[in-house]
Structure formats: structure tokens, C-alpha cells
Coordinates of C-alpha atoms and ligand atoms in Angstrom, one line a residue:
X18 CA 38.7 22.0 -37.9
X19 CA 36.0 21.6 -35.1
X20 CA 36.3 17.9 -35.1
X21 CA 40.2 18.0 -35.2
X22 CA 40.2 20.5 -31.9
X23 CA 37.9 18.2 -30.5
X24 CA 40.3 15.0 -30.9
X25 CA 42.8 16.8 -29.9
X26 CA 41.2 18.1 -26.5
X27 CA 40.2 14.2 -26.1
X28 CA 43.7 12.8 -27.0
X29 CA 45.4 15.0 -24.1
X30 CA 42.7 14.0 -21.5
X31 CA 42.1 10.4 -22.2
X32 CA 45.3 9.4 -23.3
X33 CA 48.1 12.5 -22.3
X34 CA 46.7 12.6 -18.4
X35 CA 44.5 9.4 -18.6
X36 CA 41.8 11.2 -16.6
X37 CA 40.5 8.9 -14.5
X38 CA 37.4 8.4 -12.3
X39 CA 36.9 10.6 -9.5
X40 CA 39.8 12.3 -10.2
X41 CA 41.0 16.1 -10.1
X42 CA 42.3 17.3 -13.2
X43 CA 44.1 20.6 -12.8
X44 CA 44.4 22.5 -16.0
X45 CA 47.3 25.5 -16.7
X46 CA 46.1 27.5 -19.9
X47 CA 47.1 30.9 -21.2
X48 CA 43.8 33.2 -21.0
X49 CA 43.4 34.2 -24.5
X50 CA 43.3 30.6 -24.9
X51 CA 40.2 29.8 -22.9
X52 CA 38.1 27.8 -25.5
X53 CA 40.3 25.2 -25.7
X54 CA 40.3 24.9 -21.8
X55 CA 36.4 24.5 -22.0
X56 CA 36.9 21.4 -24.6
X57 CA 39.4 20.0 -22.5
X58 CA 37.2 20.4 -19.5
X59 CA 34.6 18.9 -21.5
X60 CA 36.0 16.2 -22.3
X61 CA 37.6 15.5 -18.8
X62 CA 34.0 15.6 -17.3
X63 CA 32.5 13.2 -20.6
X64 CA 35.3 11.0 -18.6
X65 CA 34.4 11.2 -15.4
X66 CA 36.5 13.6 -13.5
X67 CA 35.8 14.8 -10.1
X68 CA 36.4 18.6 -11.0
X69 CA 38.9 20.8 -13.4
X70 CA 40.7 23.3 -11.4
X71 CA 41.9 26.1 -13.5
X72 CA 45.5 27.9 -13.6
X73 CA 44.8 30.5 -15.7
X74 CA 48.2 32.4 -17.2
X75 CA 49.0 35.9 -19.3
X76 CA 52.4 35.6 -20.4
X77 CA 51.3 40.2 -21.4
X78 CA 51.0 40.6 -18.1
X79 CA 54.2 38.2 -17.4
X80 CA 56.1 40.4 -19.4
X81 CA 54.9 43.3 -17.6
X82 CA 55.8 41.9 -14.2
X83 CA 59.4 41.6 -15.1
X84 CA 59.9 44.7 -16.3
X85 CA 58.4 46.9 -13.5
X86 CA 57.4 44.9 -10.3
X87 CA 59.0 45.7 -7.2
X88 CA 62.7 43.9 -6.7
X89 CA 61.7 41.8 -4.1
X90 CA 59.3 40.4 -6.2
X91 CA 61.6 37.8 -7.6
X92 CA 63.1 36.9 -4.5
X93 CA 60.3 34.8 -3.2
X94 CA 57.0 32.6 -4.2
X95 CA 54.0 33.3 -2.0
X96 CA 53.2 29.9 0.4
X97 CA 49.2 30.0 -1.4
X98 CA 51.2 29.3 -4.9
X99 CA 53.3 26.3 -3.9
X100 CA 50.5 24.9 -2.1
X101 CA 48.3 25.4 -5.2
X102 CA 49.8 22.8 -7.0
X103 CA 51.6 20.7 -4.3
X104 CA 48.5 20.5 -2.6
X105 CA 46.5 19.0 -6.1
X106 CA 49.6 17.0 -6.4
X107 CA 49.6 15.1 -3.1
X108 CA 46.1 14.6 -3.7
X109 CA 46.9 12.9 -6.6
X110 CA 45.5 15.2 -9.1
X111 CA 46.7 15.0 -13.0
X112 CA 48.0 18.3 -14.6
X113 CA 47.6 19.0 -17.7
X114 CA 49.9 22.2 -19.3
X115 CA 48.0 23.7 -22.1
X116 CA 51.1 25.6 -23.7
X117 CA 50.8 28.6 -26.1
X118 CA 53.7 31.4 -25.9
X119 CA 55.6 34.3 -27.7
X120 CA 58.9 32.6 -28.1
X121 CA 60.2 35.9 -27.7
X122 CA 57.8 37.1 -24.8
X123 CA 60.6 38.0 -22.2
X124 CA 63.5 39.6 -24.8
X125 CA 65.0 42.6 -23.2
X126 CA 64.0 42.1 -19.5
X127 CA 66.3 42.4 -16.8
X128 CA 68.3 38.5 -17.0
X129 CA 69.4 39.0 -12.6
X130 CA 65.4 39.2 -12.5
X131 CA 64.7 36.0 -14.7
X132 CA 68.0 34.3 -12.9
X133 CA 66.3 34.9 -9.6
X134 CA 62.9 34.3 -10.4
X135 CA 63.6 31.0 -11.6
X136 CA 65.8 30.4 -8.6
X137 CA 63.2 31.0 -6.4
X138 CA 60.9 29.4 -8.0
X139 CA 63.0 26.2 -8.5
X140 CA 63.2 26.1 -4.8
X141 CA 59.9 27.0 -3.6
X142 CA 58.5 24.4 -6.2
X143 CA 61.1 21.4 -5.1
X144 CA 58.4 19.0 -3.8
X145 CA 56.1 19.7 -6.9
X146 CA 58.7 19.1 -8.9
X147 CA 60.0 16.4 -7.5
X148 CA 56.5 14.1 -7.2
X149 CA 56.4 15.5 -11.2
X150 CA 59.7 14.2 -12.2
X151 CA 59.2 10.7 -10.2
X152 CA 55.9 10.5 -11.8
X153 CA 54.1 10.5 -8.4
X154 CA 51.4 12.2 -10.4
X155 CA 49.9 11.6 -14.2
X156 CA 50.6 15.2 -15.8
X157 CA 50.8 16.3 -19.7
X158 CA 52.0 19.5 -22.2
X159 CA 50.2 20.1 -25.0
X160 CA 50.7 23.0 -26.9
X161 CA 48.3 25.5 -29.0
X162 CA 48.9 28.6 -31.5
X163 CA 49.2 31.5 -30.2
X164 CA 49.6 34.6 -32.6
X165 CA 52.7 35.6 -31.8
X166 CA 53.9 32.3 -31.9
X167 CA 52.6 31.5 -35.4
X168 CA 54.1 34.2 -36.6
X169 CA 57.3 33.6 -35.4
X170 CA 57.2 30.1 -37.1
X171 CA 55.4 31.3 -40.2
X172 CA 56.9 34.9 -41.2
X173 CA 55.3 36.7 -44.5
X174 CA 51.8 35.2 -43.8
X175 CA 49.1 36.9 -42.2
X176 CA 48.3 36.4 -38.7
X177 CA 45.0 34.2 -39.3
X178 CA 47.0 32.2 -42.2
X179 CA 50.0 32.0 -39.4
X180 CA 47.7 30.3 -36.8
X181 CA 46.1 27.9 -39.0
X182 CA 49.5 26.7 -40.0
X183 CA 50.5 26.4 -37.0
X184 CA 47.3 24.0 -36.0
X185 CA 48.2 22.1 -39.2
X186 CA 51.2 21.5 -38.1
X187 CA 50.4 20.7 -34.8
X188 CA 47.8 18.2 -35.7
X189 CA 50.8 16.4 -37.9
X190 CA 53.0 15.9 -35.3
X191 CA 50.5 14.6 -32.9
X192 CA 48.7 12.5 -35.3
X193 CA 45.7 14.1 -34.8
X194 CA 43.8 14.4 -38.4
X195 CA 39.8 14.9 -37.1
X196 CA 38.4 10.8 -38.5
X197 CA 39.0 9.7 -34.6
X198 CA 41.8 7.3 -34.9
X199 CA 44.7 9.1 -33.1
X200 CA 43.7 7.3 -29.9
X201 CA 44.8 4.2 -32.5
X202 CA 47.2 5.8 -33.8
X203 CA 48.8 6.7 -30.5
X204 CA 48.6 2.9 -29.1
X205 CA 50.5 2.0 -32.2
X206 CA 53.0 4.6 -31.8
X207 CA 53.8 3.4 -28.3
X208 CA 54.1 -0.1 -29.5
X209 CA 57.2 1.3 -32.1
X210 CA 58.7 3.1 -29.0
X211 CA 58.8 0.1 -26.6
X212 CA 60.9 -2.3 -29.1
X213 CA 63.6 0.0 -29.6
X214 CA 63.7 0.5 -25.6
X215 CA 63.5 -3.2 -24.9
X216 CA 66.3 -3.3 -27.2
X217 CA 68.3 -0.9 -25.4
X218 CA 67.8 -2.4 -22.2
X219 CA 68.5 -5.8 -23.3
X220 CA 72.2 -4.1 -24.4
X221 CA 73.0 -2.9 -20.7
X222 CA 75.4 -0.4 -22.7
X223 CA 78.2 1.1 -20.8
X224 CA 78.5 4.0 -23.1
X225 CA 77.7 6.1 -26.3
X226 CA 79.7 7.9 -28.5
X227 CA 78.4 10.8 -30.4
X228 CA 80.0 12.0 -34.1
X229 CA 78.8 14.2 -36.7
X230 CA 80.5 16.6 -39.0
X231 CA 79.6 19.8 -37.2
X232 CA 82.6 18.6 -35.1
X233 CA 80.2 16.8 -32.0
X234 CA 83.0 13.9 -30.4
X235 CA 81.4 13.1 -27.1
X236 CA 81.0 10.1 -24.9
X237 CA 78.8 9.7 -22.4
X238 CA 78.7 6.7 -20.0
X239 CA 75.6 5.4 -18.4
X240 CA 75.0 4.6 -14.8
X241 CA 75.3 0.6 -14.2
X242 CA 71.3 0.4 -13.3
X243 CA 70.1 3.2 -15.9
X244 CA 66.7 2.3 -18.1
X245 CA 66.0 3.5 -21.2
X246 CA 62.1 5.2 -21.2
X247 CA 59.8 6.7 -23.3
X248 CA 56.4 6.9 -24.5
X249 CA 53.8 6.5 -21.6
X250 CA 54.8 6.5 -18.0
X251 CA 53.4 5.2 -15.3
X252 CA 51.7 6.9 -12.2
X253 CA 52.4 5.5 -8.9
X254 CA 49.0 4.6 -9.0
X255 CA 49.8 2.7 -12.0
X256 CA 47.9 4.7 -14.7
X257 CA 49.4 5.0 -18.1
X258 CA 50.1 8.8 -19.1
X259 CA 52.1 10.5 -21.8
X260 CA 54.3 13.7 -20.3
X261 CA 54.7 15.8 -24.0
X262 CA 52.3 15.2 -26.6
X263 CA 54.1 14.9 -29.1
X264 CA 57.2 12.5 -27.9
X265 CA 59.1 10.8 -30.1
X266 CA 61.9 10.4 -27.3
X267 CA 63.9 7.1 -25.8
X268 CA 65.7 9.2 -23.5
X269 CA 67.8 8.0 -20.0
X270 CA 70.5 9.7 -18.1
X271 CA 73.9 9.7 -18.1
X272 CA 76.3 9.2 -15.4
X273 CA 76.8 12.3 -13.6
X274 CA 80.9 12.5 -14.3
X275 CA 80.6 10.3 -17.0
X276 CA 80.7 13.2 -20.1
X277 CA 83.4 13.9 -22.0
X278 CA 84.1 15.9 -25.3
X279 CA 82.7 18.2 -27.1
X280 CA 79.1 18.8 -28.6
X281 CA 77.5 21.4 -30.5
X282 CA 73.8 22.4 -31.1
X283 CA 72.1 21.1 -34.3
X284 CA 69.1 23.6 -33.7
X285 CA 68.7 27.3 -31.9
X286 CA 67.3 27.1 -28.7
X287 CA 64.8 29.5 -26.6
X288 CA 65.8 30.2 -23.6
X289 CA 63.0 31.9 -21.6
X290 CA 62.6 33.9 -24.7
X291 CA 66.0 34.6 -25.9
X292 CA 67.1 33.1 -28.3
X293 CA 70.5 31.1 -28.6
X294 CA 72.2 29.2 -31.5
X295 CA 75.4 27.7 -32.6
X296 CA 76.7 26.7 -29.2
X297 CA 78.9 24.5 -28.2
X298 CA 79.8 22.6 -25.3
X299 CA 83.1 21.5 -24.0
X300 CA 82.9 18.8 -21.1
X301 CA 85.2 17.5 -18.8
X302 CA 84.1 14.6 -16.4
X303 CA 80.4 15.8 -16.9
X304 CA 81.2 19.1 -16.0
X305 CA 80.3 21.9 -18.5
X306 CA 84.0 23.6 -18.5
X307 CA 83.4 25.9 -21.7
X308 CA 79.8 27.6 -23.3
X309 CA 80.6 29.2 -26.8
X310 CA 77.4 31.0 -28.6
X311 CA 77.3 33.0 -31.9
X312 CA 73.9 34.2 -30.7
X313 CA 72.9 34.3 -26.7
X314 CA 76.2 33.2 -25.1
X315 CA 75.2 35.4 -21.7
X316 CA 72.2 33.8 -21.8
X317 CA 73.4 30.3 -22.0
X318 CA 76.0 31.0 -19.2
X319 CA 73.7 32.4 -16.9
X320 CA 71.4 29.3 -17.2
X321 CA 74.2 26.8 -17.1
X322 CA 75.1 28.3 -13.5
X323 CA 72.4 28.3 -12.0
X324 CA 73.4 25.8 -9.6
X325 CA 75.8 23.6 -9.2
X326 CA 74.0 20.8 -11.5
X327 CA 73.2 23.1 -13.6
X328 CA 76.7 22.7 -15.5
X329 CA 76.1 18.8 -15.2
X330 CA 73.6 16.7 -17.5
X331 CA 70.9 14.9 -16.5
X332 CA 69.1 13.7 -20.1
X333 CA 70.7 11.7 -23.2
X334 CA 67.5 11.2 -25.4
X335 CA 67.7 9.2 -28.9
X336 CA 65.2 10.5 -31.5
X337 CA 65.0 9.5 -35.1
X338 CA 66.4 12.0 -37.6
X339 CA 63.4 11.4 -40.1
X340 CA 60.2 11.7 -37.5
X341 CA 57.2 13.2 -38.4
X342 CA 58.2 16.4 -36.4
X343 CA 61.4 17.3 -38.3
X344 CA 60.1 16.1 -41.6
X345 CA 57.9 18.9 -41.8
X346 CA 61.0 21.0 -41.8
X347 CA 59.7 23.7 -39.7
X348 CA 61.4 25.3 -36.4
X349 CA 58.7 25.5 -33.8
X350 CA 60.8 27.7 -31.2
X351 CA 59.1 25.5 -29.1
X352 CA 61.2 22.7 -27.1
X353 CA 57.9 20.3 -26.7
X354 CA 58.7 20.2 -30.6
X355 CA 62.0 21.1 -31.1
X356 CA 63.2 18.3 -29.1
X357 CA 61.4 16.3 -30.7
X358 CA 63.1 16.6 -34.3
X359 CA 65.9 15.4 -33.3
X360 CA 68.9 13.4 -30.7
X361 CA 69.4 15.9 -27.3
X362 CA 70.6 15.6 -24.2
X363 CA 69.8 18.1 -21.6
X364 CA 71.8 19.6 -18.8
X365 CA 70.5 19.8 -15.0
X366 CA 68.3 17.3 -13.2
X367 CA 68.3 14.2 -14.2
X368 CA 64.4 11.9 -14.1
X369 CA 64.8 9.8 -10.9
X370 CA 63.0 7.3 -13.2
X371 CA 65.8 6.6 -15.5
X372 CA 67.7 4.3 -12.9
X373 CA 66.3 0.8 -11.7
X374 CA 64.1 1.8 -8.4
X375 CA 65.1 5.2 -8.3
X376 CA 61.3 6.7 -8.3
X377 CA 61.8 5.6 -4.5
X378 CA 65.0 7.1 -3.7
X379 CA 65.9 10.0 -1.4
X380 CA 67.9 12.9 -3.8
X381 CA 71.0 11.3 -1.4
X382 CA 70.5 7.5 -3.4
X383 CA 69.5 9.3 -6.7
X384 CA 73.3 11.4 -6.4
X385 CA 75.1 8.0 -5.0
X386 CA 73.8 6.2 -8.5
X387 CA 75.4 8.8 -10.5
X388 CA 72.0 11.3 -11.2
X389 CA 71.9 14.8 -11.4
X390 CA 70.4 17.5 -9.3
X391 CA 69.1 20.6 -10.0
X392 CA 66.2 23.4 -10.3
X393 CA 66.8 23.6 -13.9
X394 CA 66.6 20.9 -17.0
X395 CA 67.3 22.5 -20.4
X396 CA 67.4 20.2 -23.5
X397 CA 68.8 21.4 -26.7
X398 CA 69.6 19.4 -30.0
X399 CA 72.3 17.8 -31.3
X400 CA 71.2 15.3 -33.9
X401 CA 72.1 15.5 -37.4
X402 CA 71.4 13.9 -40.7
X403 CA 75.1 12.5 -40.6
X404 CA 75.0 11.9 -36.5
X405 CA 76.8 8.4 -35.7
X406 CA 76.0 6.7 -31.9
X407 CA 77.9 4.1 -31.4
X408 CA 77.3 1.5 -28.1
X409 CA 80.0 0.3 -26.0
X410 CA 78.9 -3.1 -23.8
X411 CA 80.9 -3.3 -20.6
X412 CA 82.7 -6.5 -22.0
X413 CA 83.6 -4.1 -24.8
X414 CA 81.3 -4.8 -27.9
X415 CA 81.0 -1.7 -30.0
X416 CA 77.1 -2.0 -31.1
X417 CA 75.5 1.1 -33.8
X418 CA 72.8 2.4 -32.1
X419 CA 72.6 5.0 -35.0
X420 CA 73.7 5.9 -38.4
X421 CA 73.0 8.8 -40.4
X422 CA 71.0 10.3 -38.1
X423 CA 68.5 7.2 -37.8
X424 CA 68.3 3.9 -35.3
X425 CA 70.3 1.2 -36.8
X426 CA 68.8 -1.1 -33.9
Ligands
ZN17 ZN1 63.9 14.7 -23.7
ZN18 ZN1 64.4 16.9 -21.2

């Protein structure tokens, strides 16, 4: 196990961030979690980083925030946070996100607090989040086990069994099995990744077409200059880093107004902790004009008002139904895993990167191409074993981009 943690710690600083020389390297980890922070930091230092700055979170004391801080709390972010890590950011700083959380860690608390808090938030955070989602700055999510986690994903085990399964599967999905060669493994994965995206940009597709039996008919056009991505980005500084480890994503956007149809979720989704599950969305010009839930449909309403993009998408992402994350036939209640079992598209802002030149573009250029803007970006599933995409060229080919839930590129 000890040399698995360790190629793990070295996978997400050498090849998720790309730590480089001289460089800060701020790391977010949940307290209890500490140990793996210091192999991290380790290996960050082994590589030559200036200094690890730590963001140290407790999702306990979270939970106990929401349920009986002031009410003013929520309203507002104090000036030191947001220059915390817009400060590290301009700098040019990497961030990596060590994530490890109760799937169910904010059940029951007050959903006008969480609504406001994220608001807030959203806001306070915009030019963080903006030099994050134009790749101004390397930055990476990995995640760990946490108990309560593990046992949400592993039921009827004890708590010690629960965690270790949870590393096991962990390790699968990020190709991580302790005899050194994930680096290897990694650089061949990438390679797999970049022909299907070359493909798909060769295509200059106009539009997609989603079917499956669970009654999905949607298409979704494409802005003219869209790019398909995926794998490693690049910094503006023009180092290599991987955003999720694991990603098994090609993922662009859509055109803003472009959506039309219906979908419906192929997996439950967490939603700051809720839970919801078999949703569906009807879409009218890329506005989300109905949100049915069996489970969570309060939930799924609040978040898809948040703003005004928030009822827009801003992600189509095309993942392989048989991938070494849904294979192992688990539900993580975990997006960074989730979403990366299976096809998604995500609603709210869209990555300025997905469109020819937009990492340069004011949020006025960005909106003029046809992305979307907002404080919020939620994916949730939609592929299927029986999910059909078919390509439409603008001089009207129809091309199969997949069938039965697999690339047929
Ligand atoms: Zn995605
Ligand atoms: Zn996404």
C-alpha cells in the first residue's frame, strides 16, 4: 500500500499540477487527511517547488457552520479569503484539490443558506475562477477515502474494509498499481485521448444528437469555432497539467441557444450533499424550461436558478461507456468519478477554452461566440449502454460518433 500512496502522491504533483521549479504549489486537503498532504508536499519539494502553502478544510465543522452560524454569515466572503487564492493564482501558483468528503455531509441544512453561500461565493471568487477555468494557472483534484465516504460506496463492510476498498478502487481508476509505471501509463493514456479529439476537430461538426431508450432525444449544436479538449491542458505558461485525475473526458461546449429536447439522467447525482436521481430535462433553445426528479427535485431547481446561466449549458463531454471507471460497476457519489463513467453534459459556465482563442476573451467575446456564463457548473450523466450520438457536418453528413454507448470514431 505504502508504495501505491506514494505513486499516487507523485502522479498528482508531477504529472496532475506538473510542479515546476521555483514554483508555489498551494495544496486544499481535508484535516483528517493530513498524511497524504505531507506525501504530496514531499514529493512537490523532491521536485523542486518553491513552497506548499496549505488550505486546510473540515467539512465537521462545515456542517456545523451551516447549521448555526449567524445569517449574515452566508451573505459575504471575507477580502483575506479571495485574496488567499487569487493572490497564489496571479502569482502563478499550481493548486492542487486533495478531495475526500461525506457525500451526504450537508443533508438537512437550511438550502436559502447553501443557495446564498454559494452565491456569494461564486461572486467573491469570479477572478479565481475565472484564471482557473481559462487555465491561467496549472491546478488538479484528486480524491482520497474518507470514512464516511467509503461507507457510503461500500455498505455492509466495516469501516477499515470500506476505506481500503475505496483506495483499491481509486488506484484502478487512476492507473495507479504501486510498480511505478502510471507516469507511463498516464502518457499513454493521453496519447488514446488526443486521436479521438483530433478526430473530432477534423469533423467541424455542427451538431449531436443524443438517443437512448430511457427516452433522452436531444440535439445540441456547437458554436462555429468550438474545440474538442481533454486530457492535459495547458498553462499559459505552457506547462502540461491534468485538471481531474481520473479523466477519461473529450468534452466542449455547446452553443448557448443551441439545445433542444429532452434528456434524462443515467446516474444519481450529489448535489452539495443531497442526493438527486431520475431527472429529467426538458430544453427549449438552451434554456432549461422543465426539472422533473423522483428524488431531490427542490434541490435540482434551486441549483438550476441560481443565475441566469444557470438554466443554460455550458459542457457536452463524450466518455466511453466501457472505461475503467464504470467497469468497476461501483457508484462513487463522487462527480470527479461519476462523470467519468459515462457521456454528460453540464449546465452553467461554459470553459472559455472550448472555443478557438477564447482563453483571451473578455466574458462579452466569450457570450458573443455562443458560451455560457455562470457561478455554477454542475455535470450529471447521461450515457447509457444503448446511448446513440450521431454528428451532423454543416454541409449535412450524418457521421456516428457513438453507438451502444462506445466511440464509433
Ligand atoms: Zn466534464
Ligand atoms: Zn464539467
Amino acid at each position: 500500500m505504502q508504495a501505491k500512496f506514494e505513486e499516487y502522491a507523485k502522479l498528482l504533483v508531477e504529472v496532475g499540477v506538473n510542479i515546476q521549479k521555483g514554483q508555489n504549489l498551494v495544496i486544499s486537503c481535508p484535516v483528517d487527511c493530513a498524511w497524504f498532504a505531507r506525501l504530496c508536499a514531499k514529493a512537490a519539494y523532491a521536485a523542486g517547488c518553491r513552497e506548499v502553502i496549505m488550505n486546510w478544510g473540515d467539512e465537521l465543522l462545515g456542517r456545523e457552520k451551516y447549521l448555526h452560524a449567524a445569517d449574515d454569515v452566508f451573505d459575504s466572503v471575507p477580502e483575506w479569503r479571495v485574496r488567499f487564492s487569487t493572490d497564489y493564482a496571479r502569482g502563478g501558483a499550481a493548486f492542487l484539490h486533495i478531495a475526500g468528503s461525506d457525500p451526504e455531509i450537508l443533508k438537512g441544512v437550511d438550502q436559502d443558506r447553501l443557495v446564498r453561500s454559494a452565491r456569494s461565493s461564486g461572486e467573491a471568487m469570479k477572478e479565481y475562477r475565472q484564471l482557473q477555468m481559462s487555465n491561467a494557472v496549472p491546478w488538479s483534484i484528486g480524491a482520497i477515502p474518507v470514512p464516511s465516504w467509503a461507507k457510503k460506496v461500500f455498505p455492509g463492510v466495516s469501516e477499515e474494509e470500506a476505506v481500503n476498498k475505496l483506495w483499491d478502487a481509486i488506484f484502478t481508476s487512476v492507473r495507479v498499481s504501486g510498480d511505478g509505471t502510471a507516469v507511463q501509463r498516464w502518457k499513454e493514456h493521453l496519447d488514446t485521448l488526443q486521436i479521438r479529439i483530433d478526430k473530432l476537430n477534423d469533423l467541424r461538426l455542427e451538431s449531436l444528437h443524443y438517443t437512448n431508450s430511457l427516452g433522452t432525444d436531444l440535439t445540441i449544436r456547437l458554436p462555429e469555432d468550438h474545440i474538442w479538449g481533454g486530457g492535459d491542458g495547458t498553462s499559459k505558461a505552457g506547462i502540461h497539467f491534468i485538471a481531474n485525475m481520473p479523466t477519461e473526458e473529450i468534452f466542449t461546449a455547446p452553443l448557448k441557444n443551441g439545445i433542444d429536447g429532452v434528456v434524462y439522467s443515467a446516474m444519481p447525482l450529489v448535489l452539495s450533499g443531497d442526493l438527486v436521481d431520475k431527472f429529467h430535462f426538458v430544453i427549449k433553445e438552451g434554456k432549461i424550461v422543465e426539472v422533473h426528479a423522483e428524488v431531490g427535485e427542490a434541490k435540482l431547481k434551486a441549483e438550476t436558478t441560481l443565475d441566469e446561466g444557470a438554466s443554460y449549458f455550458g459542457e457536452v463531454a463524450l466518455v466511453p461507456y466501457d472505461s475503467p471507471i464504470r467497469n468497476q460497476e461501483l457508484l462513487f457519489y463522487n462527480t470527479l468519478f461519476d462523470e467519468n463513467a459515462a457521456c454528460h453534459l453540464a449546465f452553467g459556465e461554459a470553459y472559455s477554452e472550448c472555443i478557438k482563442g477564447g482563453a483571451d476573451m473578455s466574458k462579452e467575446e466569450l457570450k458573443a461566440h455562443g458560451l455560457n456564463d455562470s457561478i455554477t457548473h454542475v455535470d450529471f450523466m447521461v450515457g447509457t449502454a444503448d446511448l446513440s450520438i450521431t454528428g451532423k457536418t454543416h454541409d449535412g453528413r450524418e457521421v456516428p460518433i457513438f453507438v451502444n454507448g462506445n466511440f464509433a470514431l
